[in-house]
């Protein structure tokens, strides 16, 4: 999906706003439709990742948690952030010229404080943290990297970040296999829970390392020439 969006944006640069707007609307519409269609409560106090194990065999949980189209926004917002970073760094796009950025930049911090104090369970609280981090990311684009950013952008930590993401994706699969092996009436004590945490973490990182070395890196090298042909990078000559 991300590759398709990037190719579309590259082919039609004047329509980038419409493309991202439609994508954001779809990312809100799909889970909203599922919630309405199955008559679910719009606000779930616990995280969906915690509640899925109690309802993992219910039909509606398969429509919300399993399909990738239900969490399209998670991937789309990363694409938008990368696009803004690229345009700002390489084409000197002025974020301050856009009223939406100015408004969010001005109000996100007070709203974060107000929402955090007033409610810890509402949906806005969960979303405002992501918006706050995103705005902080945009603020740091034009600033020269400090010590922390230089360390985080090092080759070691960026590689570790990719490996950690692979482990994050796989940990859910590992937990499902562990649960399938357990009896329904089995008792979970503290020692068993702690052992599961270490087992899931170790197996997920081992599987993530295999995915990173055997799938992600070879695929990047394989499709990189094709991406370069489809979306050639236009480097402007520096003025002397």
C-alpha atoms as a printed R data frame, in Angstrom:
    type eleno elety resid chain resno       x       y       z
1   ATOM     1    CA   UNK     A     1   0.000   0.000   0.000
2   ATOM     2    CA   UNK     A     2   2.764   2.420   0.968
3   ATOM     3    CA   UNK     A     3   4.630   1.795  -2.287
4   ATOM     4    CA   UNK     A     4   1.454   2.395  -4.289
5   ATOM     5    CA   UNK     A     5   0.786   5.676  -2.484
6   ATOM     6    CA   UNK     A     6   4.369   6.864  -3.032
7   ATOM     7    CA   UNK     A     7   4.275   6.001  -6.739
8   ATOM     8    CA   UNK     A     8   0.938   7.815  -7.110
9   ATOM     9    CA   UNK     A     9   2.306  10.887  -5.301
10  ATOM    10    CA   UNK     A    10   5.424  10.862  -7.464
11  ATOM    11    CA   UNK     A    11   3.428  10.560 -10.679
12  ATOM    12    CA   UNK     A    12   0.894  13.223  -9.694
13  ATOM    13    CA   UNK     A    13   2.704  15.649  -7.351
14  ATOM    14    CA   UNK     A    14  -0.035  18.277  -7.642
15  ATOM    15    CA   UNK     A    15  -2.610  15.818  -6.260
16  ATOM    16    CA   UNK     A    16  -0.642  14.887  -3.144
17  ATOM    17    CA   UNK     A    17  -3.033  16.737  -0.827
18  ATOM    18    CA   UNK     A    18  -6.081  14.992  -2.279
19  ATOM    19    CA   UNK     A    19  -4.390  11.577  -2.124
20  ATOM    20    CA   UNK     A    20  -3.427  11.945   1.532
21  ATOM    21    CA   UNK     A    21  -6.825  13.417   2.451
22  ATOM    22    CA   UNK     A    22  -8.675  10.507   0.854
23  ATOM    23    CA   UNK     A    23  -6.329   8.044   2.565
24  ATOM    24    CA   UNK     A    24  -6.881   9.600   5.997
25  ATOM    25    CA   UNK     A    25 -10.665   9.602   5.506
26  ATOM    26    CA   UNK     A    26 -10.596   5.944   4.472
27  ATOM    27    CA   UNK     A    27  -8.465   5.054   7.506
28  ATOM    28    CA   UNK     A    28 -11.180   6.532   9.760
29  ATOM    29    CA   UNK     A    29 -14.124   5.220   7.742
30  ATOM    30    CA   UNK     A    30 -13.185   1.523   7.661
31  ATOM    31    CA   UNK     A    31 -12.945   0.915  11.445
32  ATOM    32    CA   UNK     A    32 -15.933   3.211  11.998
33  ATOM    33    CA   UNK     A    33 -18.040   1.175   9.581
34  ATOM    34    CA   UNK     A    34 -16.969  -2.078  11.257
35  ATOM    35    CA   UNK     A    35 -17.862  -0.658  14.667
36  ATOM    36    CA   UNK     A    36 -21.288   0.473  13.441
37  ATOM    37    CA   UNK     A    37 -22.019  -2.679  11.438
38  ATOM    38    CA   UNK     A    38 -21.330  -5.002  14.380
39  ATOM    39    CA   UNK     A    39 -22.901  -2.660  16.956
40  ATOM    40    CA   UNK     A    40 -19.707  -2.357  18.990
41  ATOM    41    CA   UNK     A    41 -19.163   0.223  21.681
42  ATOM    42    CA   UNK     A    42 -17.156   3.097  20.141
43  ATOM    43    CA   UNK     A    43 -14.771   3.411  23.107
44  ATOM    44    CA   UNK     A    44 -12.958   0.350  24.433
45  ATOM    45    CA   UNK     A    45 -11.324   1.078  27.830
46  ATOM    46    CA   UNK     A    46  -8.641  -1.562  27.371
47  ATOM    47    CA   UNK     A    47  -6.289  -1.725  24.436
48  ATOM    48    CA   UNK     A    48  -7.406  -3.840  21.524
49  ATOM    49    CA   UNK     A    49  -4.165  -5.784  21.746
50  ATOM    50    CA   UNK     A    50  -5.120  -6.803  25.297
51  ATOM    51    CA   UNK     A    51  -8.770  -7.587  24.632
52  ATOM    52    CA   UNK     A    52  -8.189  -9.747  21.560
53  ATOM    53    CA   UNK     A    53  -7.213 -12.789  23.600
54  ATOM    54    CA   UNK     A    54 -10.575 -12.764  25.377
55  ATOM    55    CA   UNK     A    55 -12.516 -12.541  22.119
56  ATOM    56    CA   UNK     A    56 -10.070 -13.994  19.579
57  ATOM    57    CA   UNK     A    57 -12.647 -16.490  18.285
58  ATOM    58    CA   UNK     A    58 -15.437 -13.952  17.846
59  ATOM    59    CA   UNK     A    59 -16.218 -13.071  14.197
60  ATOM    60    CA   UNK     A    60 -16.063  -9.308  14.717
61  ATOM    61    CA   UNK     A    61 -12.528  -9.357  16.174
62  ATOM    62    CA   UNK     A    62 -11.291 -10.881  12.930
63  ATOM    63    CA   UNK     A    63 -12.734  -7.941  11.013
64  ATOM    64    CA   UNK     A    64 -11.069  -5.318  13.209
65  ATOM    65    CA   UNK     A    65  -7.710  -6.694  14.324
66  ATOM    66    CA   UNK     A    66  -6.594  -9.129  11.640
67  ATOM    67    CA   UNK     A    67  -7.223  -7.314   8.318
68  ATOM    68    CA   UNK     A    68  -4.585  -4.779   7.351
69  ATOM    69    CA   UNK     A    69  -7.198  -2.412   5.933
70  ATOM    70    CA   UNK     A    70  -8.562  -1.822   9.439
71  ATOM    71    CA   UNK     A    71  -5.351  -0.087  10.565
72  ATOM    72    CA   UNK     A    72  -4.480   1.665   7.316
73  ATOM    73    CA   UNK     A    73  -3.840   4.912   9.158
74  ATOM    74    CA   UNK     A    74  -0.865   3.439  11.036
75  ATOM    75    CA   UNK     A    75   1.006   3.006   7.760
76  ATOM    76    CA   UNK     A    76  -0.398   6.006   5.909
77  ATOM    77    CA   UNK     A    77   0.638   8.529   8.562
78  ATOM    78    CA   UNK     A    78   4.206   7.241   8.356
79  ATOM    79    CA   UNK     A    79   4.135   7.770   4.583
80  ATOM    80    CA   UNK     A    80   2.838  11.328   5.065
81  ATOM    81    CA   UNK     A    81   5.572  12.075   7.631
82  ATOM    82    CA   UNK     A    82   8.236  10.750   5.269
83  ATOM    83    CA   UNK     A    83   6.839  12.788   2.384
84  ATOM    84    CA   UNK     A    84   6.874  15.993   4.450
85  ATOM    85    CA   UNK     A    85  10.426  15.268   5.582
86  ATOM    86    CA   UNK     A    86  11.541  14.700   1.970
87  ATOM    87    CA   UNK     A    87   9.871  17.851   0.663
88  ATOM    88    CA   UNK     A    88  11.177  19.986   3.515
89  ATOM    89    CA   UNK     A    89  14.749  18.737   3.331
90  ATOM    90    CA   UNK     A    90  15.189  18.521  -0.448
91  ATOM    91    CA   UNK     A    91  12.754  21.118  -1.786
92  ATOM    92    CA   UNK     A    92  12.772  23.610   1.119
93  ATOM    93    CA   UNK     A    93   9.032  23.392   1.671
94  ATOM    94    CA   UNK     A    94   7.991  25.948   4.299
95  ATOM    95    CA   UNK     A    95   5.681  24.243   6.779
96  ATOM    96    CA   UNK     A    96   4.851  27.576   8.402
97  ATOM    97    CA   UNK     A    97   3.031  28.622   5.231
98  ATOM    98    CA   UNK     A    98   0.290  26.041   5.805
99  ATOM    99    CA   UNK     A    99  -2.499  27.062   8.171
100 ATOM   100    CA   UNK     A   100  -3.161  23.459   9.234
101 ATOM   101    CA   UNK     A   101   0.409  22.996  10.462
102 ATOM   102    CA   UNK     A   102   0.375  26.394  12.210
103 ATOM   103    CA   UNK     A   103  -2.880  25.562  13.961
104 ATOM   104    CA   UNK     A   104  -1.757  22.092  15.079
105 ATOM   105    CA   UNK     A   105   1.647  23.380  16.124
106 ATOM   106    CA   UNK     A   106   0.055  26.116  18.233
107 ATOM   107    CA   UNK     A   107  -2.618  24.017  19.939
108 ATOM   108    CA   UNK     A   108  -1.199  20.498  20.224
109 ATOM   109    CA   UNK     A   109   0.761  21.094  23.445
110 ATOM   110    CA   UNK     A   110  -2.086  22.809  25.379
111 ATOM   111    CA   UNK     A   111  -4.535  20.185  24.155
112 ATOM   112    CA   UNK     A   112  -2.177  17.411  25.261
113 ATOM   113    CA   UNK     A   113  -2.006  18.878  28.764
114 ATOM   114    CA   UNK     A   114  -5.769  19.470  28.962
115 ATOM   115    CA   UNK     A   115  -6.709  16.034  27.685
116 ATOM   116    CA   UNK     A   116  -4.171  14.253  29.880
117 ATOM   117    CA   UNK     A   117  -5.492  15.967  32.996
118 ATOM   118    CA   UNK     A   118  -9.190  15.646  32.173
119 ATOM   119    CA   UNK     A   119  -9.373  12.078  30.873
120 ATOM   120    CA   UNK     A   120  -7.095   9.071  30.582
121 ATOM   121    CA   UNK     A   121  -9.554   6.706  28.958
122 ATOM   122    CA   UNK     A   122 -11.135   8.650  26.114
123 ATOM   123    CA   UNK     A   123 -10.153   8.103  22.495
124 ATOM   124    CA   UNK     A   124  -8.751  11.620  22.154
125 ATOM   125    CA   UNK     A   125  -6.142  10.885  24.811
126 ATOM   126    CA   UNK     A   126  -4.822   7.956  22.802
127 ATOM   127    CA   UNK     A   127  -4.640   9.980  19.581
128 ATOM   128    CA   UNK     A   128  -3.244  13.247  20.931
129 ATOM   129    CA   UNK     A   129  -0.007  11.578  22.010
130 ATOM   130    CA   UNK     A   130   0.615  10.419  18.452
131 ATOM   131    CA   UNK     A   131  -0.178  13.877  17.106
132 ATOM   132    CA   UNK     A   132   2.139  15.480  19.666
133 ATOM   133    CA   UNK     A   133   5.018  13.174  18.685
134 ATOM   134    CA   UNK     A   134   4.315  13.818  14.994
135 ATOM   135    CA   UNK     A   135   4.427  17.600  15.480
136 ATOM   136    CA   UNK     A   136   7.667  17.282  17.459
137 ATOM   137    CA   UNK     A   137   9.029  15.303  14.512
138 ATOM   138    CA   UNK     A   138   8.049  18.101  12.136
139 ATOM   139    CA   UNK     A   139   9.588  20.707  14.419
140 ATOM   140    CA   UNK     A   140  12.926  18.894  14.389
141 ATOM   141    CA   UNK     A   141  13.199  18.597  10.585
142 ATOM   142    CA   UNK     A   142  14.645  22.065  10.008
143 ATOM   143    CA   UNK     A   143  16.865  21.977  13.098
144 ATOM   144    CA   UNK     A   144  20.399  20.647  13.005
145 ATOM   145    CA   UNK     A   145  20.632  17.220  14.661
146 ATOM   146    CA   UNK     A   146  21.860  17.237  18.219
147 ATOM   147    CA   UNK     A   147  23.659  14.519  20.140
148 ATOM   148    CA   UNK     A   148  20.538  12.417  20.724
149 ATOM   149    CA   UNK     A   149  19.411  12.508  17.084
150 ATOM   150    CA   UNK     A   150  22.920  11.719  15.877
151 ATOM   151    CA   UNK     A   151  23.018   8.665  18.132
152 ATOM   152    CA   UNK     A   152  19.526   7.508  17.131
153 ATOM   153    CA   UNK     A   153  20.318   7.900  13.425
154 ATOM   154    CA   UNK     A   154  23.497   5.832  13.637
155 ATOM   155    CA   UNK     A   155  23.752   2.681  11.542
156 ATOM   156    CA   UNK     A   156  23.611   0.432  14.597
157 ATOM   157    CA   UNK     A   157  20.409   1.895  16.039
158 ATOM   158    CA   UNK     A   158  18.596   2.223  12.695
159 ATOM   159    CA   UNK     A   159  19.317  -1.449  12.005
160 ATOM   160    CA   UNK     A   160  18.184  -2.327  15.523
161 ATOM   161    CA   UNK     A   161  15.004  -0.331  14.917
162 ATOM   162    CA   UNK     A   162  14.199  -2.368  11.814
163 ATOM   163    CA   UNK     A   163  14.866  -5.577  13.725
164 ATOM   164    CA   UNK     A   164  12.678  -4.423  16.618
165 ATOM   165    CA   UNK     A   165   9.818  -3.633  14.237
166 ATOM   166    CA   UNK     A   166  10.079  -7.128  12.738
167 ATOM   167    CA   UNK     A   167   9.984  -8.577  16.260
168 ATOM   168    CA   UNK     A   168   6.957  -6.414  17.088
169 ATOM   169    CA   UNK     A   169   5.085  -7.782  14.086
170 ATOM   170    CA   UNK     A   170   5.976 -11.387  14.941
171 ATOM   171    CA   UNK     A   171   5.340 -11.297  18.691
172 ATOM   172    CA   UNK     A   172   1.591 -11.531  18.136
173 ATOM   173    CA   UNK     A   173   2.022 -14.698  16.063
174 ATOM   174    CA   UNK     A   174   4.275 -16.220  18.722
175 ATOM   175    CA   UNK     A   175   1.720 -15.487  21.463
176 ATOM   176    CA   UNK     A   176  -1.034 -17.082  19.402
177 ATOM   177    CA   UNK     A   177   0.994 -20.290  19.014
178 ATOM   178    CA   UNK     A   178   1.647 -20.382  22.756
179 ATOM   179    CA   UNK     A   179  -2.038 -19.909  23.534
180 ATOM   180    CA   UNK     A   180  -3.059 -22.649  21.110
181 ATOM   181    CA   UNK     A   181  -0.810 -25.088  22.973
182 ATOM   182    CA   UNK     A   182  -2.394 -24.261  26.322
183 ATOM   183    CA   UNK     A   183  -5.409 -26.008  27.784
184 ATOM   184    CA   UNK     A   184  -8.485 -23.823  28.283
185 ATOM   185    CA   UNK     A   185  -8.553 -24.648  32.013
186 ATOM   186    CA   UNK     A   186  -4.825 -24.164  32.591
187 ATOM   187    CA   UNK     A   187  -3.791 -21.859  35.424
188 ATOM   188    CA   UNK     A   188  -1.381 -19.005  34.728
189 ATOM   189    CA   UNK     A   189   0.820 -18.046  37.677
190 ATOM   190    CA   UNK     A   190   3.445 -15.343  38.026
191 ATOM   191    CA   UNK     A   191   6.376 -17.617  37.202
192 ATOM   192    CA   UNK     A   192   4.674 -18.925  34.070
193 ATOM   193    CA   UNK     A   193   3.737 -15.424  32.936
194 ATOM   194    CA   UNK     A   194   7.309 -14.152  33.353
195 ATOM   195    CA   UNK     A   195   8.651 -17.187  31.495
196 ATOM   196    CA   UNK     A   196   6.220 -16.509  28.634
197 ATOM   197    CA   UNK     A   197   7.394 -12.906  28.403
198 ATOM   198    CA   UNK     A   198  11.013 -13.998  27.943
199 ATOM   199    CA   UNK     A   199  10.077 -16.806  25.536
200 ATOM   200    CA   UNK     A   200   7.917 -14.554  23.367
201 ATOM   201    CA   UNK     A   201  10.561 -11.817  23.326
202 ATOM   202    CA   UNK     A   202  13.394 -14.194  22.447
203 ATOM   203    CA   UNK     A   203  11.493 -16.097  19.752
204 ATOM   204    CA   UNK     A   204  10.102 -12.879  18.248
205 ATOM   205    CA   UNK     A   205  13.567 -11.311  17.997
206 ATOM   206    CA   UNK     A   206  15.026 -14.526  16.546
207 ATOM   207    CA   UNK     A   207  12.248 -14.660  13.956
208 ATOM   208    CA   UNK     A   208  12.620 -10.943  13.315
209 ATOM   209    CA   UNK     A   209  16.331 -11.407  12.637
210 ATOM   210    CA   UNK     A   210  15.557 -14.119  10.078
211 ATOM   211    CA   UNK     A   211  12.935 -11.918   8.412
212 ATOM   212    CA   UNK     A   212  15.309  -8.946   8.383
213 ATOM   213    CA   UNK     A   213  18.231 -10.867   6.865
214 ATOM   214    CA   UNK     A   214  16.369 -13.267   4.572
215 ATOM   215    CA   UNK     A   215  13.431 -11.146   3.387
216 ATOM   216    CA   UNK     A   216  13.692  -7.418   4.069
217 ATOM   217    CA   UNK     A   217  17.307  -6.775   3.048
218 ATOM   218    CA   UNK     A   218  17.222  -8.952  -0.128
219 ATOM   219    CA   UNK     A   219  13.902  -7.404  -1.174
220 ATOM   220    CA   UNK     A   220  15.305  -3.898  -0.714
221 ATOM   221    CA   UNK     A   221  18.271  -4.705  -2.935
222 ATOM   222    CA   UNK     A   222  15.986  -6.404  -5.463
223 ATOM   223    CA   UNK     A   223  13.410  -3.654  -5.903
224 ATOM   224    CA   UNK     A   224  15.730  -0.668  -5.377
225 ATOM   225    CA   UNK     A   225  16.723  -0.441  -9.092
226 ATOM   226    CA   UNK     A   226  13.064  -0.684 -10.117
227 ATOM   227    CA   UNK     A   227  12.074   2.065  -7.691
228 ATOM   228    CA   UNK     A   228  14.909   4.236  -9.017
229 ATOM   229    CA   UNK     A   229  13.568   3.824 -12.555
230 ATOM   230    CA   UNK     A   230   9.923   4.450 -11.633
231 ATOM   231    CA   UNK     A   231  10.664   7.346  -9.269
232 ATOM   232    CA   UNK     A   232  13.960   8.906 -10.378
233 ATOM   233    CA   UNK     A   233  15.497  11.363  -7.948
234 ATOM   234    CA   UNK     A   234  15.923  14.822  -9.417
235 ATOM   235    CA   UNK     A   235  18.950  16.460  -7.873
236 ATOM   236    CA   UNK     A   236  19.105  20.205  -8.399
237 ATOM   237    CA   UNK     A   237  22.499  21.675  -9.201
238 ATOM   238    CA   UNK     A   238  23.829  23.819  -6.407
239 ATOM   239    CA   UNK     A   239  24.278  27.437  -7.240
240 ATOM   240    CA   UNK     A   240  27.825  28.660  -6.842
